[in-house]
Amino acid sequence: MSNVCIIAWVHGRVQGVGFRYSTQHEAKRLGLTGYARNLDDGSVEVVACGEQDKVEQLLAWLNAGGPRSARVEKVLHEPHRPEREWTNFGIRH
């Protein structure tokens, strides 16, 4: 299976509700690398790299709404070529 990277922007009520930490937990469970971070516009940016089917599973989880306390309105994503290779999935500030 080939490895891919995506960058996604999750919009809605996704800050202050544990979204980044839940995303980190789900990404680690799937064996992905990358990060999640809050953006100034109230959205969360997610970079995820790994096996294509696992990345697709994370995207499905994001689209399904993430943690219960969040309210996801839309998820935009595109292929991504990161400037570096990630060794884990972290939270960026």
PDB file of N, CA and C in Angstrom, residues 2-93:
ATOM      1  N   SER A   2       0.537   2.239  -0.808  1.00  0.00           N
ATOM      2  CA  SER A   2       1.367   3.437  -0.912  1.00  0.00           C
ATOM      3  C   SER A   2       1.030   4.449   0.181  1.00  0.00           C
ATOM      4  N   ASN A   3       2.051   5.210   0.557  1.00  0.00           N
ATOM      5  CA  ASN A   3       1.856   6.258   1.545  1.00  0.00           C
ATOM      6  C   ASN A   3       1.476   7.561   0.863  1.00  0.00           C
ATOM      7  N   VAL A   4       0.577   8.296   1.504  1.00  0.00           N
ATOM      8  CA  VAL A   4       0.117   9.584   1.004  1.00  0.00           C
ATOM      9  C   VAL A   4       0.096  10.572   2.160  1.00  0.00           C
ATOM     10  N   CYS A   5       0.051  11.852   1.822  1.00  0.00           N
ATOM     11  CA  CYS A   5      -0.135  12.908   2.818  1.00  0.00           C
ATOM     12  C   CYS A   5      -1.264  13.808   2.337  1.00  0.00           C
ATOM     13  N   ILE A   6      -2.073  14.257   3.285  1.00  0.00           N
ATOM     14  CA  ILE A   6      -3.124  15.227   2.970  1.00  0.00           C
ATOM     15  C   ILE A   6      -3.028  16.368   3.982  1.00  0.00           C
ATOM     16  N   ILE A   7      -3.550  17.508   3.588  1.00  0.00           N
ATOM     17  CA  ILE A   7      -3.759  18.607   4.521  1.00  0.00           C
ATOM     18  C   ILE A   7      -5.251  18.887   4.502  1.00  0.00           C
ATOM     19  N   ALA A   8      -5.835  19.031   5.674  1.00  0.00           N
ATOM     20  CA  ALA A   8      -7.276  19.244   5.780  1.00  0.00           C
ATOM     21  C   ALA A   8      -7.545  20.431   6.693  1.00  0.00           C
ATOM     22  N   TRP A   9      -8.645  21.111   6.404  1.00  0.00           N
ATOM     23  CA  TRP A   9      -9.090  22.217   7.237  1.00  0.00           C
ATOM     24  C   TRP A   9     -10.498  21.882   7.700  1.00  0.00           C
ATOM     25  N   VAL A  10     -10.660  21.810   9.016  1.00  0.00           N
ATOM     26  CA  VAL A  10     -11.932  21.412   9.615  1.00  0.00           C
ATOM     27  C   VAL A  10     -12.593  22.665  10.181  1.00  0.00           C
ATOM     28  N   HIS A  11     -13.797  22.960   9.705  1.00  0.00           N
ATOM     29  CA  HIS A  11     -14.523  24.161  10.101  1.00  0.00           C
ATOM     30  C   HIS A  11     -15.737  23.797  10.940  1.00  0.00           C
ATOM     31  N   GLY A  12     -16.110  24.692  11.835  1.00  0.00           N
ATOM     32  CA  GLY A  12     -17.254  24.505  12.714  1.00  0.00           C
ATOM     33  C   GLY A  12     -16.842  24.839  14.135  1.00  0.00           C
ATOM     34  N   ARG A  13     -17.527  24.218  15.107  1.00  0.00           N
ATOM     35  CA  ARG A  13     -17.125  24.404  16.504  1.00  0.00           C
ATOM     36  C   ARG A  13     -16.087  23.330  16.813  1.00  0.00           C
ATOM     37  N   VAL A  14     -14.819  23.663  16.524  1.00  0.00           N
ATOM     38  CA  VAL A  14     -13.750  22.667  16.625  1.00  0.00           C
ATOM     39  C   VAL A  14     -12.573  23.146  17.482  1.00  0.00           C
ATOM     40  N   GLN A  15     -12.680  24.340  18.055  1.00  0.00           N
ATOM     41  CA  GLN A  15     -11.643  24.798  18.978  1.00  0.00           C
ATOM     42  C   GLN A  15     -12.241  24.885  20.371  1.00  0.00           C
ATOM     43  N   GLY A  16     -11.429  24.529  21.371  1.00  0.00           N
ATOM     44  CA  GLY A  16     -11.889  24.574  22.755  1.00  0.00           C
ATOM     45  C   GLY A  16     -12.753  23.389  23.144  1.00  0.00           C
ATOM     46  N   VAL A  17     -12.757  22.344  22.333  1.00  0.00           N
ATOM     47  CA  VAL A  17     -13.596  21.171  22.602  1.00  0.00           C
ATOM     48  C   VAL A  17     -12.791  19.869  22.577  1.00  0.00           C
ATOM     49  N   GLY A  18     -11.456  19.986  22.621  1.00  0.00           N
ATOM     50  CA  GLY A  18     -10.601  18.804  22.612  1.00  0.00           C
ATOM     51  C   GLY A  18     -10.421  18.175  21.244  1.00  0.00           C
ATOM     52  N   PHE A  19     -10.703  18.948  20.184  1.00  0.00           N
ATOM     53  CA  PHE A  19     -10.665  18.395  18.834  1.00  0.00           C
ATOM     54  C   PHE A  19      -9.268  17.945  18.428  1.00  0.00           C
ATOM     55  N   ARG A  20      -8.256  18.777  18.682  1.00  0.00           N
ATOM     56  CA  ARG A  20      -6.889  18.406  18.290  1.00  0.00           C
ATOM     57  C   ARG A  20      -6.436  17.137  19.002  1.00  0.00           C
ATOM     58  N   TYR A  21      -6.766  17.014  20.280  1.00  0.00           N
ATOM     59  CA  TYR A  21      -6.326  15.854  21.055  1.00  0.00           C
ATOM     60  C   TYR A  21      -7.058  14.587  20.626  1.00  0.00           C
ATOM     61  N   SER A  22      -8.342  14.716  20.321  1.00  0.00           N
ATOM     62  CA  SER A  22      -9.092  13.566  19.813  1.00  0.00           C
ATOM     63  C   SER A  22      -8.573  13.147  18.450  1.00  0.00           C
ATOM     64  N   THR A  23      -8.231  14.141  17.612  1.00  0.00           N
ATOM     65  CA  THR A  23      -7.676  13.842  16.295  1.00  0.00           C
ATOM     66  C   THR A  23      -6.335  13.147  16.434  1.00  0.00           C
ATOM     67  N   GLN A  24      -5.514  13.612  17.365  1.00  0.00           N
ATOM     68  CA  GLN A  24      -4.216  12.976  17.622  1.00  0.00           C
ATOM     69  C   GLN A  24      -4.416  11.520  18.039  1.00  0.00           C
ATOM     70  N   HIS A  25      -5.354  11.282  18.933  1.00  0.00           N
ATOM     71  CA  HIS A  25      -5.615   9.920  19.410  1.00  0.00           C
ATOM     72  C   HIS A  25      -6.044   9.021  18.245  1.00  0.00           C
ATOM     73  N   GLU A  26      -6.960   9.513  17.414  1.00  0.00           N
ATOM     74  CA  GLU A  26      -7.457   8.721  16.280  1.00  0.00           C
ATOM     75  C   GLU A  26      -6.344   8.475  15.263  1.00  0.00           C
ATOM     76  N   ALA A  27      -5.544   9.504  14.975  1.00  0.00           N
ATOM     77  CA  ALA A  27      -4.448   9.359  14.014  1.00  0.00           C
ATOM     78  C   ALA A  27      -3.412   8.356  14.506  1.00  0.00           C
ATOM     79  N   LYS A  28      -3.082   8.416  15.788  1.00  0.00           N
ATOM     80  CA  LYS A  28      -2.115   7.452  16.344  1.00  0.00           C
ATOM     81  C   LYS A  28      -2.679   6.038  16.283  1.00  0.00           C
ATOM     82  N   ARG A  29      -3.979   5.898  16.560  1.00  0.00           N
ATOM     83  CA  ARG A  29      -4.622   4.586  16.495  1.00  0.00           C
ATOM     84  C   ARG A  29      -4.504   4.008  15.087  1.00  0.00           C
ATOM     85  N   LEU A  30      -4.572   4.885  14.085  1.00  0.00           N
ATOM     86  CA  LEU A  30      -4.483   4.457  12.693  1.00  0.00           C
ATOM     87  C   LEU A  30      -3.045   4.343  12.196  1.00  0.00           C
ATOM     88  N   GLY A  31      -2.073   4.730  13.018  1.00  0.00           N
ATOM     89  CA  GLY A  31      -0.674   4.633  12.622  1.00  0.00           C
ATOM     90  C   GLY A  31      -0.214   5.756  11.704  1.00  0.00           C
ATOM     91  N   LEU A  32      -0.860   6.912  11.786  1.00  0.00           N
ATOM     92  CA  LEU A  32      -0.527   8.036  10.922  1.00  0.00           C
ATOM     93  C   LEU A  32       0.465   8.979  11.588  1.00  0.00           C
ATOM     94  N   THR A  33       1.135   9.776  10.786  1.00  0.00           N
ATOM     95  CA  THR A  33       2.017  10.826  11.284  1.00  0.00           C
ATOM     96  C   THR A  33       1.495  12.165  10.785  1.00  0.00           C
ATOM     97  N   GLY A  34       1.951  13.245  11.417  1.00  0.00           N
ATOM     98  CA  GLY A  34       1.530  14.585  11.029  1.00  0.00           C
ATOM     99  C   GLY A  34       1.229  15.417  12.246  1.00  0.00           C
ATOM    100  N   TYR A  35       0.204  16.272  12.137  1.00  0.00           N
ATOM    101  CA  TYR A  35      -0.127  17.143  13.266  1.00  0.00           C
ATOM    102  C   TYR A  35      -1.532  17.709  13.111  1.00  0.00           C
ATOM    103  N   ALA A  36      -2.026  18.277  14.204  1.00  0.00           N
ATOM    104  CA  ALA A  36      -3.255  19.060  14.213  1.00  0.00           C
ATOM    105  C   ALA A  36      -2.938  20.369  14.912  1.00  0.00           C
ATOM    106  N   ARG A  37      -3.474  21.478  14.394  1.00  0.00           N
ATOM    107  CA  ARG A  37      -3.259  22.768  15.053  1.00  0.00           C
ATOM    108  C   ARG A  37      -4.442  23.685  14.793  1.00  0.00           C
ATOM    109  N   ASN A  38      -4.700  24.553  15.789  1.00  0.00           N
ATOM    110  CA  ASN A  38      -5.734  25.568  15.656  1.00  0.00           C
ATOM    111  C   ASN A  38      -5.244  26.679  14.743  1.00  0.00           C
ATOM    112  N   LEU A  39      -6.147  27.216  13.948  1.00  0.00           N
ATOM    113  CA  LEU A  39      -5.847  28.364  13.099  1.00  0.00           C
ATOM    114  C   LEU A  39      -6.609  29.590  13.610  1.00  0.00           C
ATOM    115  N   ASP A  40      -6.141  30.755  13.247  1.00  0.00           N
ATOM    116  CA  ASP A  40      -6.726  32.008  13.735  1.00  0.00           C
ATOM    117  C   ASP A  40      -8.181  32.200  13.327  1.00  0.00           C
ATOM    118  N   ASP A  41      -8.610  31.567  12.248  1.00  0.00           N
ATOM    119  CA  ASP A  41      -9.993  31.736  11.789  1.00  0.00           C
ATOM    120  C   ASP A  41     -10.985  30.824  12.513  1.00  0.00           C
ATOM    121  N   GLY A  42     -10.512  30.062  13.508  1.00  0.00           N
ATOM    122  CA  GLY A  42     -11.384  29.179  14.280  1.00  0.00           C
ATOM    123  C   GLY A  42     -11.437  27.757  13.769  1.00  0.00           C
ATOM    124  N   SER A  43     -10.741  27.483  12.684  1.00  0.00           N
ATOM    125  CA  SER A  43     -10.710  26.120  12.140  1.00  0.00           C
ATOM    126  C   SER A  43      -9.510  25.367  12.704  1.00  0.00           C
ATOM    127  N   VAL A  44      -9.444  24.071  12.393  1.00  0.00           N
ATOM    128  CA  VAL A  44      -8.310  23.237  12.775  1.00  0.00           C
ATOM    129  C   VAL A  44      -7.688  22.698  11.498  1.00  0.00           C
ATOM    130  N   GLU A  45      -6.364  22.816  11.409  1.00  0.00           N
ATOM    131  CA  GLU A  45      -5.608  22.271  10.281  1.00  0.00           C
ATOM    132  C   GLU A  45      -5.068  20.914  10.693  1.00  0.00           C
ATOM    133  N   VAL A  46      -5.227  19.938   9.815  1.00  0.00           N
ATOM    134  CA  VAL A  46      -4.733  18.585  10.076  1.00  0.00           C
ATOM    135  C   VAL A  46      -3.869  18.154   8.897  1.00  0.00           C
ATOM    136  N   VAL A  47      -2.636  17.759   9.185  1.00  0.00           N
ATOM    137  CA  VAL A  47      -1.780  17.121   8.192  1.00  0.00           C
ATOM    138  C   VAL A  47      -1.658  15.669   8.614  1.00  0.00           C
ATOM    139  N   ALA A  48      -1.970  14.760   7.699  1.00  0.00           N
ATOM    140  CA  ALA A  48      -1.923  13.335   8.021  1.00  0.00           C
ATOM    141  C   ALA A  48      -1.208  12.584   6.905  1.00  0.00           C
ATOM    142  N   CYS A  49      -0.244  11.758   7.296  1.00  0.00           N
ATOM    143  CA  CYS A  49       0.535  10.972   6.344  1.00  0.00           C
ATOM    144  C   CYS A  49       0.525   9.512   6.772  1.00  0.00           C
ATOM    145  N   GLY A  50       0.437   8.636   5.784  1.00  0.00           N
ATOM    146  CA  GLY A  50       0.462   7.210   6.064  1.00  0.00           C
ATOM    147  C   GLY A  50      -0.171   6.445   4.916  1.00  0.00           C
ATOM    148  N   GLU A  51      -0.531   5.203   5.196  1.00  0.00           N
ATOM    149  CA  GLU A  51      -1.164   4.369   4.183  1.00  0.00           C
ATOM    150  C   GLU A  51      -2.470   5.020   3.734  1.00  0.00           C
ATOM    151  N   GLN A  52      -2.722   4.979   2.443  1.00  0.00           N
ATOM    152  CA  GLN A  52      -3.877   5.679   1.870  1.00  0.00           C
ATOM    153  C   GLN A  52      -5.186   5.311   2.553  1.00  0.00           C
ATOM    154  N   ASP A  53      -5.421   4.025   2.808  1.00  0.00           N
ATOM    155  CA  ASP A  53      -6.688   3.639   3.421  1.00  0.00           C
ATOM    156  C   ASP A  53      -6.821   4.177   4.837  1.00  0.00           C
ATOM    157  N   LYS A  54      -5.717   4.291   5.562  1.00  0.00           N
ATOM    158  CA  LYS A  54      -5.749   4.834   6.931  1.00  0.00           C
ATOM    159  C   LYS A  54      -6.009   6.337   6.906  1.00  0.00           C
ATOM    160  N   VAL A  55      -5.394   7.039   5.952  1.00  0.00           N
ATOM    161  CA  VAL A  55      -5.646   8.475   5.802  1.00  0.00           C
ATOM    162  C   VAL A  55      -7.121   8.694   5.456  1.00  0.00           C
ATOM    163  N   GLU A  56      -7.668   7.863   4.583  1.00  0.00           N
ATOM    164  CA  GLU A  56      -9.082   7.966   4.223  1.00  0.00           C
ATOM    165  C   GLU A  56      -9.978   7.697   5.433  1.00  0.00           C
ATOM    166  N   GLN A  57      -9.568   6.770   6.306  1.00  0.00           N
ATOM    167  CA  GLN A  57     -10.334   6.505   7.531  1.00  0.00           C
ATOM    168  C   GLN A  57     -10.331   7.722   8.441  1.00  0.00           C
ATOM    169  N   LEU A  58      -9.183   8.406   8.546  1.00  0.00           N
ATOM    170  CA  LEU A  58      -9.137   9.622   9.371  1.00  0.00           C
ATOM    171  C   LEU A  58     -10.025  10.709   8.762  1.00  0.00           C
ATOM    172  N   LEU A  59      -9.990  10.865   7.449  1.00  0.00           N
ATOM    173  CA  LEU A  59     -10.865  11.851   6.802  1.00  0.00           C
ATOM    174  C   LEU A  59     -12.338  11.542   7.063  1.00  0.00           C
ATOM    175  N   ALA A  60     -12.701  10.277   7.006  1.00  0.00           N
ATOM    176  CA  ALA A  60     -14.084   9.883   7.291  1.00  0.00           C
ATOM    177  C   ALA A  60     -14.439  10.229   8.732  1.00  0.00           C
ATOM    178  N   TRP A  61     -13.504  10.000   9.665  1.00  0.00           N
ATOM    179  CA  TRP A  61     -13.726  10.326  11.080  1.00  0.00           C
ATOM    180  C   TRP A  61     -13.899  11.833  11.245  1.00  0.00           C
ATOM    181  N   LEU A  62     -13.067  12.629  10.565  1.00  0.00           N
ATOM    182  CA  LEU A  62     -13.194  14.086  10.629  1.00  0.00           C
ATOM    183  C   LEU A  62     -14.557  14.522  10.081  1.00  0.00           C
ATOM    184  N   ASN A  63     -14.951  13.967   8.940  1.00  0.00           N
ATOM    185  CA  ASN A  63     -16.240  14.326   8.333  1.00  0.00           C
ATOM    186  C   ASN A  63     -17.423  13.899   9.183  1.00  0.00           C
ATOM    187  N   ALA A  64     -17.249  12.822   9.949  1.00  0.00           N
ATOM    188  CA  ALA A  64     -18.325  12.337  10.816  1.00  0.00           C
ATOM    189  C   ALA A  64     -18.489  13.210  12.050  1.00  0.00           C
ATOM    190  N   GLY A  65     -17.544  14.133  12.285  1.00  0.00           N
ATOM    191  CA  GLY A  65     -17.725  15.079  13.385  1.00  0.00           C
ATOM    192  C   GLY A  65     -16.687  15.027  14.467  1.00  0.00           C
ATOM    193  N   GLY A  66     -15.745  14.100  14.400  1.00  0.00           N
ATOM    194  CA  GLY A  66     -14.703  14.056  15.430  1.00  0.00           C
ATOM    195  C   GLY A  66     -15.277  13.737  16.796  1.00  0.00           C
ATOM    196  N   PRO A  67     -14.776  14.391  17.848  1.00  0.00           N
ATOM    197  CA  PRO A  67     -15.270  14.108  19.204  1.00  0.00           C
ATOM    198  C   PRO A  67     -16.706  14.607  19.374  1.00  0.00           C
ATOM    199  N   ARG A  68     -17.407  14.046  20.337  1.00  0.00           N
ATOM    200  CA  ARG A  68     -18.819  14.386  20.537  1.00  0.00           C
ATOM    201  C   ARG A  68     -19.068  15.861  20.820  1.00  0.00           C
ATOM    202  N   SER A  69     -18.114  16.529  21.487  1.00  0.00           N
ATOM    203  CA  SER A  69     -18.305  17.928  21.863  1.00  0.00           C
ATOM    204  C   SER A  69     -18.131  18.886  20.690  1.00  0.00           C
ATOM    205  N   ALA A  70     -17.607  18.412  19.581  1.00  0.00           N
ATOM    206  CA  ALA A  70     -17.379  19.257  18.406  1.00  0.00           C
ATOM    207  C   ALA A  70     -18.606  19.256  17.506  1.00  0.00           C
ATOM    208  N   ARG A  71     -18.677  20.278  16.664  1.00  0.00           N
ATOM    209  CA  ARG A  71     -19.717  20.323  15.636  1.00  0.00           C
ATOM    210  C   ARG A  71     -19.026  20.707  14.329  1.00  0.00           C
ATOM    211  N   VAL A  72     -18.747  19.725  13.509  1.00  0.00           N
ATOM    212  CA  VAL A  72     -18.052  19.938  12.241  1.00  0.00           C
ATOM    213  C   VAL A  72     -19.060  20.372  11.182  1.00  0.00           C
ATOM    214  N   GLU A  73     -18.773  21.503  10.539  1.00  0.00           N
ATOM    215  CA  GLU A  73     -19.639  21.999   9.470  1.00  0.00           C
ATOM    216  C   GLU A  73     -19.127  21.572   8.095  1.00  0.00           C
ATOM    217  N   LYS A  74     -17.802  21.605   7.913  1.00  0.00           N
ATOM    218  CA  LYS A  74     -17.240  21.148   6.646  1.00  0.00           C
ATOM    219  C   LYS A  74     -15.771  20.810   6.832  1.00  0.00           C
ATOM    220  N   VAL A  75     -15.297  19.903   5.969  1.00  0.00           N
ATOM    221  CA  VAL A  75     -13.890  19.510   5.940  1.00  0.00           C
ATOM    222  C   VAL A  75     -13.417  19.659   4.500  1.00  0.00           C
ATOM    223  N   LEU A  76     -12.405  20.490   4.317  1.00  0.00           N
ATOM    224  CA  LEU A  76     -11.775  20.654   3.015  1.00  0.00           C
ATOM    225  C   LEU A  76     -10.425  19.976   3.078  1.00  0.00           C
ATOM    226  N   HIS A  77     -10.021  19.299   2.015  1.00  0.00           N
ATOM    227  CA  HIS A  77      -8.707  18.655   2.046  1.00  0.00           C
ATOM    228  C   HIS A  77      -8.126  18.577   0.639  1.00  0.00           C
ATOM    229  N   GLU A  78      -6.814  18.415   0.601  1.00  0.00           N
ATOM    230  CA  GLU A  78      -6.105  18.259  -0.669  1.00  0.00           C
ATOM    231  C   GLU A  78      -4.825  17.478  -0.412  1.00  0.00           C
ATOM    232  N   PRO A  79      -4.244  16.905  -1.473  1.00  0.00           N
ATOM    233  CA  PRO A  79      -2.954  16.231  -1.306  1.00  0.00           C
ATOM    234  C   PRO A  79      -1.917  17.226  -0.794  1.00  0.00           C
ATOM    235  N   HIS A  80      -0.952  16.719  -0.067  1.00  0.00           N
ATOM    236  CA  HIS A  80       0.047  17.590   0.553  1.00  0.00           C
ATOM    237  C   HIS A  80       1.429  16.967   0.436  1.00  0.00           C
ATOM    238  N   ARG A  81       2.402  17.788   0.127  1.00  0.00           N
ATOM    239  CA  ARG A  81       3.797  17.350   0.127  1.00  0.00           C
ATOM    240  C   ARG A  81       4.489  18.124   1.251  1.00  0.00           C
ATOM    241  N   PRO A  82       4.616  17.503   2.424  1.00  0.00           N
ATOM    242  CA  PRO A  82       5.186  18.221   3.569  1.00  0.00           C
ATOM    243  C   PRO A  82       6.657  18.561   3.353  1.00  0.00           C
ATOM    244  N   GLU A  83       7.072  19.628   4.025  1.00  0.00           N
ATOM    245  CA  GLU A  83       8.461  20.072   3.927  1.00  0.00           C
ATOM    246  C   GLU A  83       9.414  19.159   4.702  1.00  0.00           C
ATOM    247  N   ARG A  84       8.864  18.324   5.544  1.00  0.00           N
ATOM    248  CA  ARG A  84       9.675  17.374   6.313  1.00  0.00           C
ATOM    249  C   ARG A  84       8.885  16.092   6.516  1.00  0.00           C
ATOM    250  N   GLU A  85       9.584  15.051   6.949  1.00  0.00           N
ATOM    251  CA  GLU A  85       8.927  13.776   7.224  1.00  0.00           C
ATOM    252  C   GLU A  85       8.598  13.715   8.708  1.00  0.00           C
ATOM    253  N   TRP A  86       7.370  13.378   9.021  1.00  0.00           N
ATOM    254  CA  TRP A  86       6.929  13.302  10.416  1.00  0.00           C
ATOM    255  C   TRP A  86       7.238  11.921  10.986  1.00  0.00           C
ATOM    256  N   THR A  87       7.567  11.877  12.261  1.00  0.00           N
ATOM    257  CA  THR A  87       7.849  10.596  12.920  1.00  0.00           C
ATOM    258  C   THR A  87       6.711  10.175  13.849  1.00  0.00           C
ATOM    259  N   ASN A  88       5.792  11.107  14.143  1.00  0.00           N
ATOM    260  CA  ASN A  88       4.630  10.802  14.990  1.00  0.00           C
ATOM    261  C   ASN A  88       3.513  11.765  14.621  1.00  0.00           C
ATOM    262  N   PHE A  89       2.441  11.742  15.394  1.00  0.00           N
ATOM    263  CA  PHE A  89       1.345  12.682  15.170  1.00  0.00           C
ATOM    264  C   PHE A  89       1.268  13.596  16.376  1.00  0.00           C
ATOM    265  N   GLY A  90       1.501  14.869  16.165  1.00  0.00           N
ATOM    266  CA  GLY A  90       1.586  15.805  17.282  1.00  0.00           C
ATOM    267  C   GLY A  90       0.520  16.892  17.251  1.00  0.00           C
ATOM    268  N   ILE A  91       0.549  17.686  18.299  1.00  0.00           N
ATOM    269  CA  ILE A  91      -0.287  18.867  18.424  1.00  0.00           C
ATOM    270  C   ILE A  91       0.645  20.057  18.232  1.00  0.00           C
ATOM    271  N   ARG A  92       0.292  20.939  17.317  1.00  0.00           N
ATOM    272  CA  ARG A  92       1.095  22.156  17.102  1.00  0.00           C
ATOM    273  C   ARG A  92       0.341  23.338  17.662  1.00  0.00           C
ATOM    274  N   HIS A  93       1.104  24.283  18.136  1.00  0.00           N
ATOM    275  CA  HIS A  93       0.504  25.508  18.710  1.00  0.00           C
ATOM    276  C   HIS A  93       0.916  26.711  17.918  1.00  0.00           C
TER     277      HIS A  93
END
